Amino acid sequence: MTSDEHPPTDAAVGLGTPKRLGEAEQSFVDTWHENATGCFSSGHKFCREVCPVTQVTRNENHTPTAFHSNVIALEKGHLDVEDVADDYVHCTQCGGCEVRCPNTLMVGDFYRARTQTVKVVRAMRALMVDKGLDRENWKIWNRLTNELKNEPVLGVTGDQPNGQAQVRDWAQGLDIPIGGDTILFVDCEAAYYRTSIPRATAQILQLAGYEFGLMNEQWCCGGPAAEMGYVEQSMRFARHNIDDWRKSDVKRIIAIEPHDYVHFTEDYPSYFGDEFDFEVVQIIDLVAELIRDGRLKLTTPIERVVTYHDPCRLNKRKGIHEAPREILRAIPGLTFKDVDRVTQWSYCSGGGGGLPIEKPEITAEISRRRLEKAAELQVDTLVSACVWSERPLSAAGDDIGIDVKDIIELVAESAGIEIGGRTRP
Amino acid sequence: MTITTIDAMILDRLHAILDEDGAVLTNKSSRFNRARVPAPFPVHRWEEFIPDVVVLPRTTEHVAQIVRLANEFAIPIVPRAGGTGLADGAVPMRGGIVVDIKRMDQIKEIDLVNNTVTVGPGINMQTLNRSLKPHGVIYPDDPASYACALVGGRIGTSGLSLLGARYGHTRDLVISFEIVTPTGEVIEVGDGGGRKIRKSSTGYHLKHLFMGHQGTLGIVTEATLELVPRAEAEFAAFFLFEDYDTAYRTFANLAKSGLATLGGVMMFDPEKVDYLRRDDEAYIIQPEWVKAVCAASLFGTKIEVEAAAPKVMELGRSLGGRYIGDEIASGDWAARHDRYANPLHGRDKNGNVTPMSWHCEDAAIPYSEVPAVLRKWHTIARKYCDQYDIFDDWGAFQYTNGAHKPWADVLVEIDMGLWEDRMDEESWQAFVSLKREIAQVAIDHGGSMSSCHGATRAGDAELVPTEMGASWEVMKTIKRALDPNNVMNPGKQSLDEAYRKVTR
C-alpha cells in the first residue's frame, strides 16, 4: 500500500479528524485493548460463519471481528460510540464466536484463555446507556422491568398480568413452600409466558422427593438488563434477590433457565465477590442426576421423533451438553436424532441478548433457519432447554409443522405428570 | 488517475439499484470495517484505505448496474468477499465503492448427475460442505482459512488447497464462473464454453485469465464448482528429523511416491520448530533433537488409503525419520485450519515476550531451490529483527504446490511476528522493504513471489512487472482493454502503469 496515490475524497459522510477520548471511552478502550488486539492482529474471522446474526444479515459490521476492530478504531479516535452503537445491537451474546475463535481453541486448553466478545458487547451497550444511545425498545423494556420488578414478557403495551402480584401464579395448586435451603428461581418468561416449564420442574422435583421452596419476593434476575447495558438496574435487582435469599437462609439456587444460570454464576459473583457464597445448580444437571440415581423414573413412553437444540448459554457459554443428551436417551419411546454440539456452535434461536426486543425480524429469521435444520432430519419435535429460545422457535415451528418442547416438559410427561400451565398465552 | 467523486447523485443511483434498507452503507463503522484484511495493516494510516460507500448486492444484475455506474463516473470499485486474504487484495486504495458480496451466498443448484454445485460467491466452503454432506459429496477446496474464506475470494486470489495434490486447487475445482467485467458486461468464463465442461479446445481459456485477478478485472457473481465423492478414509503421518536436509529429502520421496491418494506433503524447518518450542502454547513437547518435521496426508477410498498408508510410513522412515505417534499425527492434521492462528506473541531481541501480529510471506519455489531460498530468507529476516526490534522470525514451512503433481514446485512460507502496537511509518516501510527483499529472492531463484496470497500488498506489488517479464506488456494491454477507466480495484499490482502515457 502506498499513501501518495490516495486523492482527497468527497465522501457523503466525512471521516472527520481523530478525536480525543472521553473518560468512559478511555476506560472501555483500556479494559479491552489487549483482547481486541488479539483479534485485530490476526483478523482470521473464523467466528463469522458461526455467528447467528451474521449468517442472516451478512453484514461485516455485525461480526465479532468488527466488535473488536471497533475498539482499536475507537482508541485511534476514528470512531465514536455513536458510530458503532447500532452494530453492537446485532448480537445474541450466544458466545459461538468465542468458542470458535482459533485464539481460544489453541491457547484455551492450556491457559483457560478465551477471546471475550460477549463482555465487549455488554460493555459497549453499557457505554451506550451512559451516553443516552441505548435503543428505544430496550429503554421501554427496562423501564417496565424496573416498574414491574419482572420483565414485561406478555407485552409492553396496556395492562399485562405480569407484575409481582402474579409472579407465583404459575405454581397454583402445587403447594410449594416459601424459603428453605434450596430455592427454585423461575425466570420471567417461564413465570408468565411458558408456565408449563416451572410447573413441570416443580412436579418433577416433588416426585423425586427433592425439597425446595420459592422466594419471598422474586424479582427479575437482572440478567437481561445486564445484557442490554443497564448495569445499575441489573445490580440493584441482583442485590434484592440475594437479600431475599439471605432472609430465608438459602444455600442453593436452582436455575431453571440458562440465561439465569450464566447470570448467577458469572455476574452475581462479579457484583458481590466473596459475599456471593450460594451454590448454583442448573436444572438439567440436577434432573440428569435424579434420573441416573433412580430417584426419578421415566416410564411413560413418549412416541416422538426429536432432535435437540443446544441452547447457546448451556452449550457455548457453560459447556453443558452431555446432561441433556443423557436425559433424552433415558426417555422411553423417544427417537432421538442428535446433532453434535460443535456443529451447533453455529445454531441459535436468536432469542437472547435483547435481540428479539430490538430486532425481532432477525430473531425470527434465525429461528426459521434453526427449524429448517431440524426439518432436514425429518423430526416431529425440536427439544430445547431454554425458555427464551422456545418462543421464537415455536413460532418458526408452527410454520413448518414441528413441535417445540422443553426437555423438562418431556421428562415430566414421561414421569407420568399432568403438567398443567401453558406453553403460550 | 481515478478520482473519487461520490456525491448525492451517485448515492441516489446506488439506492435505486439496490432498493433495500441497509444495502448502501455510508456510515463510518461500515467503511472502517471494510478497509482492512488480516494483519499486518498500517494501522497508523487506517484512514487512507476507507471506501466512500459500501454496497451489499444480492444479484448479478445488482452488481452489473453498480459496476456500470462506477465505470460511467470513473469511480474506484473494489470487490470484497470474506476479507480474509493475506495480501490486501480487498483493501481499497483510493476510496470509492466497496462491493461486499457476502449476501450472494445461495446454493443455486446441486447437480449430482454431472457432479457440480452452482453457488453465489459469498458462500463459505465449510458452510457449503455441510449442505453437501447428505449427498455424499464434497467441494474439496481446503485452505487454512477453510472456516472463513468465501468462494469469490478464492477465485479472486486463485487460492491453494491443503488437499491440492489430491483434488486440485481453486482454479482446478472451479469449473466455470460468471463475472461482471469492469465495464459492466456479464460474461461466463470456463475453459471454453459450457458451464459444466472441464476441458475444452475452443477459443481462449478465459477462466484462467480471470482466475486470481485480485479484483482488478471484475466481480465474480456465480461459480460452478466440482463435486468429488467424500473420502471414505483419511490418513496423516508426521515424522521427526534431526536436521533440515534429511526432512527435505524425505519430503521429496513422499512427494514423488506416485501415490494417487496423496493429499499433500508438508514440512517445518528448524526455525519453525524452534519457534513452536519457545512460543506456541499448543506445542506438544518433542525431544530436543527434533529440528524438522515432515508430514503427509492421504485421502480416498478405504481400499486405496489402507494400501497406501504403509508406503507413506515406509517412505517417511526411510531416511531416519521417526513417526510422531498416532495421536499427535491425527490431532495435528485435524487441527490444520485452527493452527492457522499463531500465538499472538513473539520475542524482542532480548528474548522478552511481546504481543505480536502474524505476517506470512508466501512464494512458489522449484524444489531444487528451496534450501537456498530459505537460507536467504532467514538471513533477511535476521537483518530486520536486528535492525528493528519489532520483528521476530517464526520459521518457515513448505507444502506441495502442484495440483495433482506434488513432486516439483513447493509453496514456501515464512512467518514473521510484528509488534503492531509499535508500528509507525518507519517500521511500516521497513516491513514493506522486508517483503520486497523476500519476494526478490523468490524471483531470483526461478520462483513466483506468491503461490496463493497474491502480489497485491506493497513490497510485492512493485515487483509484479519484474516477475512477469516480457508478458507484463500483454497484461497491461489486457487490463487497459477490459478496464479502460481503471476503475476496478485501482492501485494494485502496479497496474496503474497500463494507463501511463507513452512518450515516443
PDB file of C-alpha atoms in Angstrom, chain A residues 234-406:
ATOM      1  CA  SER A 234     -29.025  -5.269  36.951  1.00  0.00           C
ATOM      2  CA  MET A 235     -27.007  -4.818  40.133  1.00  0.00           C
ATOM      3  CA  ARG A 236     -29.950  -3.405  42.019  1.00  0.00           C
ATOM      4  CA  PHE A 237     -32.119  -6.389  41.083  1.00  0.00           C
ATOM      5  CA  ALA A 238     -29.331  -8.785  41.964  1.00  0.00           C
ATOM      6  CA  ARG A 239     -28.965  -7.120  45.358  1.00  0.00           C
ATOM      7  CA  HIS A 240     -32.672  -7.507  46.046  1.00  0.00           C
ATOM      8  CA  ASN A 241     -32.576 -11.185  45.139  1.00  0.00           C
ATOM      9  CA  ILE A 242     -29.580 -12.139  47.236  1.00  0.00           C
ATOM     10  CA  ASP A 243     -31.003 -10.196  50.189  1.00  0.00           C
ATOM     11  CA  ASP A 244     -34.205 -12.170  49.761  1.00  0.00           C
ATOM     12  CA  TRP A 245     -32.233 -15.432  49.722  1.00  0.00           C
ATOM     13  CA  ARG A 246     -30.305 -14.383  52.794  1.00  0.00           C
ATOM     14  CA  LYS A 247     -33.523 -13.609  54.630  1.00  0.00           C
ATOM     15  CA  SER A 248     -34.644 -17.228  54.191  1.00  0.00           C
ATOM     16  CA  ASP A 249     -31.210 -18.652  54.901  1.00  0.00           C
ATOM     17  CA  VAL A 250     -30.980 -20.075  51.404  1.00  0.00           C
ATOM     18  CA  LYS A 251     -27.913 -22.144  50.486  1.00  0.00           C
ATOM     19  CA  ARG A 252     -28.692 -23.301  46.993  1.00  0.00           C
ATOM     20  CA  ILE A 253     -30.359 -21.787  43.938  1.00  0.00           C
ATOM     21  CA  ILE A 254     -31.798 -23.932  41.172  1.00  0.00           C
ATOM     22  CA  ALA A 255     -31.681 -22.021  37.895  1.00  0.00           C
ATOM     23  CA  ILE A 256     -34.279 -23.458  35.540  1.00  0.00           C
ATOM     24  CA  GLU A 257     -33.167 -21.234  32.729  1.00  0.00           C
ATOM     25  CA  PRO A 258     -29.718 -20.983  31.104  1.00  0.00           C
ATOM     26  CA  HIS A 259     -29.551 -17.166  30.999  1.00  0.00           C
ATOM     27  CA  ASP A 260     -30.209 -17.056  34.744  1.00  0.00           C
ATOM     28  CA  TYR A 261     -27.557 -19.697  35.269  1.00  0.00           C
ATOM     29  CA  VAL A 262     -24.981 -17.575  33.433  1.00  0.00           C
ATOM     30  CA  HIS A 263     -26.043 -14.530  35.399  1.00  0.00           C
ATOM     31  CA  PHE A 264     -25.863 -16.279  38.783  1.00  0.00           C
ATOM     32  CA  THR A 265     -22.531 -17.936  38.080  1.00  0.00           C
ATOM     33  CA  GLU A 266     -20.790 -15.036  36.354  1.00  0.00           C
ATOM     34  CA  ASP A 267     -22.406 -11.680  37.064  1.00  0.00           C
ATOM     35  CA  TYR A 268     -23.546 -12.145  40.657  1.00  0.00           C
ATOM     36  CA  PRO A 269     -20.076 -13.251  41.810  1.00  0.00           C
ATOM     37  CA  SER A 270     -18.562 -10.296  39.968  1.00  0.00           C
ATOM     38  CA  TYR A 271     -21.052  -7.922  41.644  1.00  0.00           C
ATOM     39  CA  PHE A 272     -20.707  -9.288  45.160  1.00  0.00           C
ATOM     40  CA  GLY A 273     -17.352 -11.019  45.379  1.00  0.00           C
ATOM     41  CA  ASP A 274     -16.989 -13.310  48.399  1.00  0.00           C
ATOM     42  CA  GLU A 275     -20.378 -12.259  49.693  1.00  0.00           C
ATOM     43  CA  PHE A 276     -21.852 -14.434  46.979  1.00  0.00           C
ATOM     44  CA  ASP A 277     -21.455 -17.855  48.573  1.00  0.00           C
ATOM     45  CA  PHE A 278     -24.538 -19.587  47.187  1.00  0.00           C
ATOM     46  CA  GLU A 279     -24.418 -22.857  45.321  1.00  0.00           C
ATOM     47  CA  VAL A 280     -25.994 -22.536  41.875  1.00  0.00           C
ATOM     48  CA  VAL A 281     -27.438 -25.629  40.243  1.00  0.00           C
ATOM     49  CA  GLN A 282     -28.570 -25.892  36.640  1.00  0.00           C
ATOM     50  CA  ILE A 283     -31.818 -27.834  36.405  1.00  0.00           C
ATOM     51  CA  ILE A 284     -30.577 -30.005  33.533  1.00  0.00           C
ATOM     52  CA  ASP A 285     -27.640 -31.254  35.589  1.00  0.00           C
ATOM     53  CA  LEU A 286     -29.929 -31.883  38.544  1.00  0.00           C
ATOM     54  CA  VAL A 287     -32.590 -33.773  36.576  1.00  0.00           C
ATOM     55  CA  ALA A 288     -29.933 -35.888  34.844  1.00  0.00           C
ATOM     56  CA  GLU A 289     -28.599 -36.782  38.288  1.00  0.00           C
ATOM     57  CA  LEU A 290     -32.050 -37.661  39.627  1.00  0.00           C
ATOM     58  CA  ILE A 291     -32.625 -39.988  36.675  1.00  0.00           C
ATOM     59  CA  ARG A 292     -29.160 -41.507  36.994  1.00  0.00           C
ATOM     60  CA  ASP A 293     -29.679 -42.151  40.721  1.00  0.00           C
ATOM     61  CA  GLY A 294     -33.030 -43.772  40.112  1.00  0.00           C
ATOM     62  CA  ARG A 295     -34.878 -41.114  42.091  1.00  0.00           C
ATOM     63  CA  LEU A 296     -36.873 -40.181  39.050  1.00  0.00           C
ATOM     64  CA  LYS A 297     -38.383 -42.984  36.982  1.00  0.00           C
ATOM     65  CA  LEU A 298     -39.305 -42.317  33.375  1.00  0.00           C
ATOM     66  CA  THR A 299     -41.851 -44.929  32.437  1.00  0.00           C
ATOM     67  CA  THR A 300     -44.389 -43.342  30.121  1.00  0.00           C
ATOM     68  CA  PRO A 301     -43.214 -43.729  26.525  1.00  0.00           C
ATOM     69  CA  ILE A 302     -43.028 -40.522  24.520  1.00  0.00           C
ATOM     70  CA  GLU A 303     -43.619 -41.509  20.910  1.00  0.00           C
ATOM     71  CA  ARG A 304     -41.861 -38.637  19.206  1.00  0.00           C
ATOM     72  CA  VAL A 305     -39.001 -38.257  16.737  1.00  0.00           C
ATOM     73  CA  VAL A 306     -36.903 -35.450  18.154  1.00  0.00           C
ATOM     74  CA  THR A 307     -33.708 -33.530  17.739  1.00  0.00           C
ATOM     75  CA  TYR A 308     -32.146 -31.420  20.449  1.00  0.00           C
ATOM     76  CA  HIS A 309     -31.405 -27.711  20.203  1.00  0.00           C
ATOM     77  CA  ASP A 310     -28.307 -26.939  22.265  1.00  0.00           C
ATOM     78  CA  PRO A 311     -29.234 -23.678  23.999  1.00  0.00           C
ATOM     79  CA  CYS A 312     -26.346 -21.283  23.417  1.00  0.00           C
ATOM     80  CA  ARG A 313     -25.880 -20.408  27.052  1.00  0.00           C
ATOM     81  CA  LEU A 314     -25.668 -24.041  28.088  1.00  0.00           C
ATOM     82  CA  ASN A 315     -23.512 -25.313  25.241  1.00  0.00           C
ATOM     83  CA  LYS A 316     -21.389 -22.383  24.071  1.00  0.00           C
ATOM     84  CA  ARG A 317     -21.246 -20.389  27.290  1.00  0.00           C
ATOM     85  CA  LYS A 318     -21.203 -23.042  30.021  1.00  0.00           C
ATOM     86  CA  GLY A 319     -20.175 -26.265  28.316  1.00  0.00           C
ATOM     87  CA  ILE A 320     -23.324 -28.150  29.389  1.00  0.00           C
ATOM     88  CA  HIS A 321     -24.146 -30.537  26.557  1.00  0.00           C
ATOM     89  CA  GLU A 322     -23.837 -34.069  27.906  1.00  0.00           C
ATOM     90  CA  ALA A 323     -26.565 -33.939  30.549  1.00  0.00           C
ATOM     91  CA  PRO A 324     -29.410 -33.024  28.187  1.00  0.00           C
ATOM     92  CA  ARG A 325     -28.408 -35.843  25.831  1.00  0.00           C
ATOM     93  CA  GLU A 326     -28.269 -38.251  28.741  1.00  0.00           C
ATOM     94  CA  ILE A 327     -31.795 -37.189  29.723  1.00  0.00           C
ATOM     95  CA  LEU A 328     -33.196 -37.587  26.212  1.00  0.00           C
ATOM     96  CA  ARG A 329     -31.694 -41.053  25.903  1.00  0.00           C
ATOM     97  CA  ALA A 330     -33.398 -42.024  29.143  1.00  0.00           C
ATOM     98  CA  ILE A 331     -36.893 -41.200  27.905  1.00  0.00           C
ATOM     99  CA  PRO A 332     -38.638 -44.333  26.667  1.00  0.00           C
ATOM    100  CA  GLY A 333     -40.246 -44.306  23.239  1.00  0.00           C
ATOM    101  CA  LEU A 334     -38.276 -41.318  22.032  1.00  0.00           C
ATOM    102  CA  THR A 335     -36.374 -41.472  18.734  1.00  0.00           C
ATOM    103  CA  PHE A 336     -33.513 -39.054  19.226  1.00  0.00           C
ATOM    104  CA  LYS A 337     -31.641 -37.746  16.148  1.00  0.00           C
ATOM    105  CA  ASP A 338     -28.682 -35.915  17.578  1.00  0.00           C
ATOM    106  CA  VAL A 339     -26.601 -33.149  16.018  1.00  0.00           C
ATOM    107  CA  ASP A 340     -23.260 -32.781  17.747  1.00  0.00           C
ATOM    108  CA  ARG A 341     -22.594 -29.800  19.980  1.00  0.00           C
ATOM    109  CA  VAL A 342     -19.772 -28.417  17.825  1.00  0.00           C
ATOM    110  CA  THR A 343     -21.944 -28.233  14.720  1.00  0.00           C
ATOM    111  CA  GLN A 344     -24.442 -26.463  16.942  1.00  0.00           C
ATOM    112  CA  TRP A 345     -21.961 -23.689  17.705  1.00  0.00           C
ATOM    113  CA  SER A 346     -23.437 -22.065  14.613  1.00  0.00           C
ATOM    114  CA  TYR A 347     -27.065 -22.693  15.655  1.00  0.00           C
ATOM    115  CA  CYS A 348     -29.148 -20.304  17.717  1.00  0.00           C
ATOM    116  CA  SER A 349     -32.764 -19.286  18.215  1.00  0.00           C
ATOM    117  CA  GLY A 350     -31.986 -15.583  18.135  1.00  0.00           C
ATOM    118  CA  GLY A 351     -33.854 -15.243  21.436  1.00  0.00           C
ATOM    119  CA  GLY A 352     -31.030 -13.890  23.582  1.00  0.00           C
ATOM    120  CA  GLY A 353     -29.149 -10.703  24.283  1.00  0.00           C
ATOM    121  CA  GLY A 354     -32.157  -8.440  23.808  1.00  0.00           C
ATOM    122  CA  LEU A 355     -32.179  -9.111  20.074  1.00  0.00           C
ATOM    123  CA  PRO A 356     -35.876 -10.057  19.851  1.00  0.00           C
ATOM    124  CA  ILE A 357     -36.811  -6.833  21.616  1.00  0.00           C
ATOM    125  CA  GLU A 358     -34.915  -4.575  19.243  1.00  0.00           C
ATOM    126  CA  LYS A 359     -34.539  -6.637  16.053  1.00  0.00           C
ATOM    127  CA  PRO A 360     -37.402  -9.175  16.092  1.00  0.00           C
ATOM    128  CA  GLU A 361     -37.130  -9.787  12.353  1.00  0.00           C
ATOM    129  CA  ILE A 362     -33.571 -11.081  12.751  1.00  0.00           C
ATOM    130  CA  THR A 363     -34.605 -13.309  15.654  1.00  0.00           C
ATOM    131  CA  ALA A 364     -37.431 -14.737  13.548  1.00  0.00           C
ATOM    132  CA  GLU A 365     -35.086 -15.491  10.667  1.00  0.00           C
ATOM    133  CA  ILE A 366     -32.506 -17.148  12.943  1.00  0.00           C
ATOM    134  CA  SER A 367     -35.259 -19.359  14.350  1.00  0.00           C
ATOM    135  CA  ARG A 368     -36.610 -20.113  10.897  1.00  0.00           C
ATOM    136  CA  ARG A 369     -33.181 -21.350   9.852  1.00  0.00           C
ATOM    137  CA  ARG A 370     -32.858 -23.436  13.018  1.00  0.00           C
ATOM    138  CA  LEU A 371     -36.166 -25.156  12.284  1.00  0.00           C
ATOM    139  CA  GLU A 372     -35.098 -25.692   8.689  1.00  0.00           C
ATOM    140  CA  LYS A 373     -32.103 -27.643  10.011  1.00  0.00           C
ATOM    141  CA  ALA A 374     -34.423 -29.667  12.237  1.00  0.00           C
ATOM    142  CA  ALA A 375     -36.725 -30.374   9.306  1.00  0.00           C
ATOM    143  CA  GLU A 376     -33.835 -31.859   7.319  1.00  0.00           C
ATOM    144  CA  LEU A 377     -33.637 -34.561   9.994  1.00  0.00           C
ATOM    145  CA  GLN A 378     -37.310 -35.400   9.482  1.00  0.00           C
ATOM    146  CA  VAL A 379     -38.262 -34.969  13.127  1.00  0.00           C
ATOM    147  CA  ASP A 380     -41.658 -34.041  14.502  1.00  0.00           C
ATOM    148  CA  THR A 381     -40.281 -32.249  17.568  1.00  0.00           C
ATOM    149  CA  LEU A 382     -37.431 -29.899  18.379  1.00  0.00           C
ATOM    150  CA  VAL A 383     -36.459 -30.121  22.038  1.00  0.00           C
ATOM    151  CA  SER A 384     -34.815 -27.169  23.733  1.00  0.00           C
ATOM    152  CA  ALA A 385     -33.768 -26.441  27.293  1.00  0.00           C
ATOM    153  CA  CYS A 386     -34.077 -22.675  27.287  1.00  0.00           C
ATOM    154  CA  VAL A 387     -37.415 -20.966  27.642  1.00  0.00           C
ATOM    155  CA  TRP A 388     -36.191 -17.833  25.860  1.00  0.00           C
ATOM    156  CA  SER A 389     -35.403 -19.853  22.771  1.00  0.00           C
ATOM    157  CA  GLU A 390     -38.760 -21.580  22.770  1.00  0.00           C
ATOM    158  CA  ARG A 391     -40.926 -18.609  21.874  1.00  0.00           C
ATOM    159  CA  PRO A 392     -39.222 -17.761  18.552  1.00  0.00           C
ATOM    160  CA  LEU A 393     -38.535 -21.430  17.815  1.00  0.00           C
ATOM    161  CA  SER A 394     -42.216 -22.300  18.390  1.00  0.00           C
ATOM    162  CA  ALA A 395     -43.305 -19.550  16.020  1.00  0.00           C
ATOM    163  CA  ALA A 396     -40.964 -20.901  13.360  1.00  0.00           C
ATOM    164  CA  GLY A 397     -42.031 -24.460  14.151  1.00  0.00           C
ATOM    165  CA  ASP A 398     -45.693 -23.581  13.631  1.00  0.00           C
ATOM    166  CA  ASP A 399     -44.890 -22.572  10.077  1.00  0.00           C
ATOM    167  CA  ILE A 400     -43.449 -25.956   9.146  1.00  0.00           C
ATOM    168  CA  GLY A 401     -45.345 -28.268  11.456  1.00  0.00           C
ATOM    169  CA  ILE A 402     -42.650 -29.070  14.002  1.00  0.00           C
ATOM    170  CA  ASP A 403     -43.467 -29.002  17.713  1.00  0.00           C
ATOM    171  CA  VAL A 404     -41.110 -27.219  20.067  1.00  0.00           C
ATOM    172  CA  LYS A 405     -40.920 -28.754  23.532  1.00  0.00           C
ATOM    173  CA  ASP A 406     -38.843 -28.069  26.577  1.00  0.00           C
TER     174      ASP A 406
END
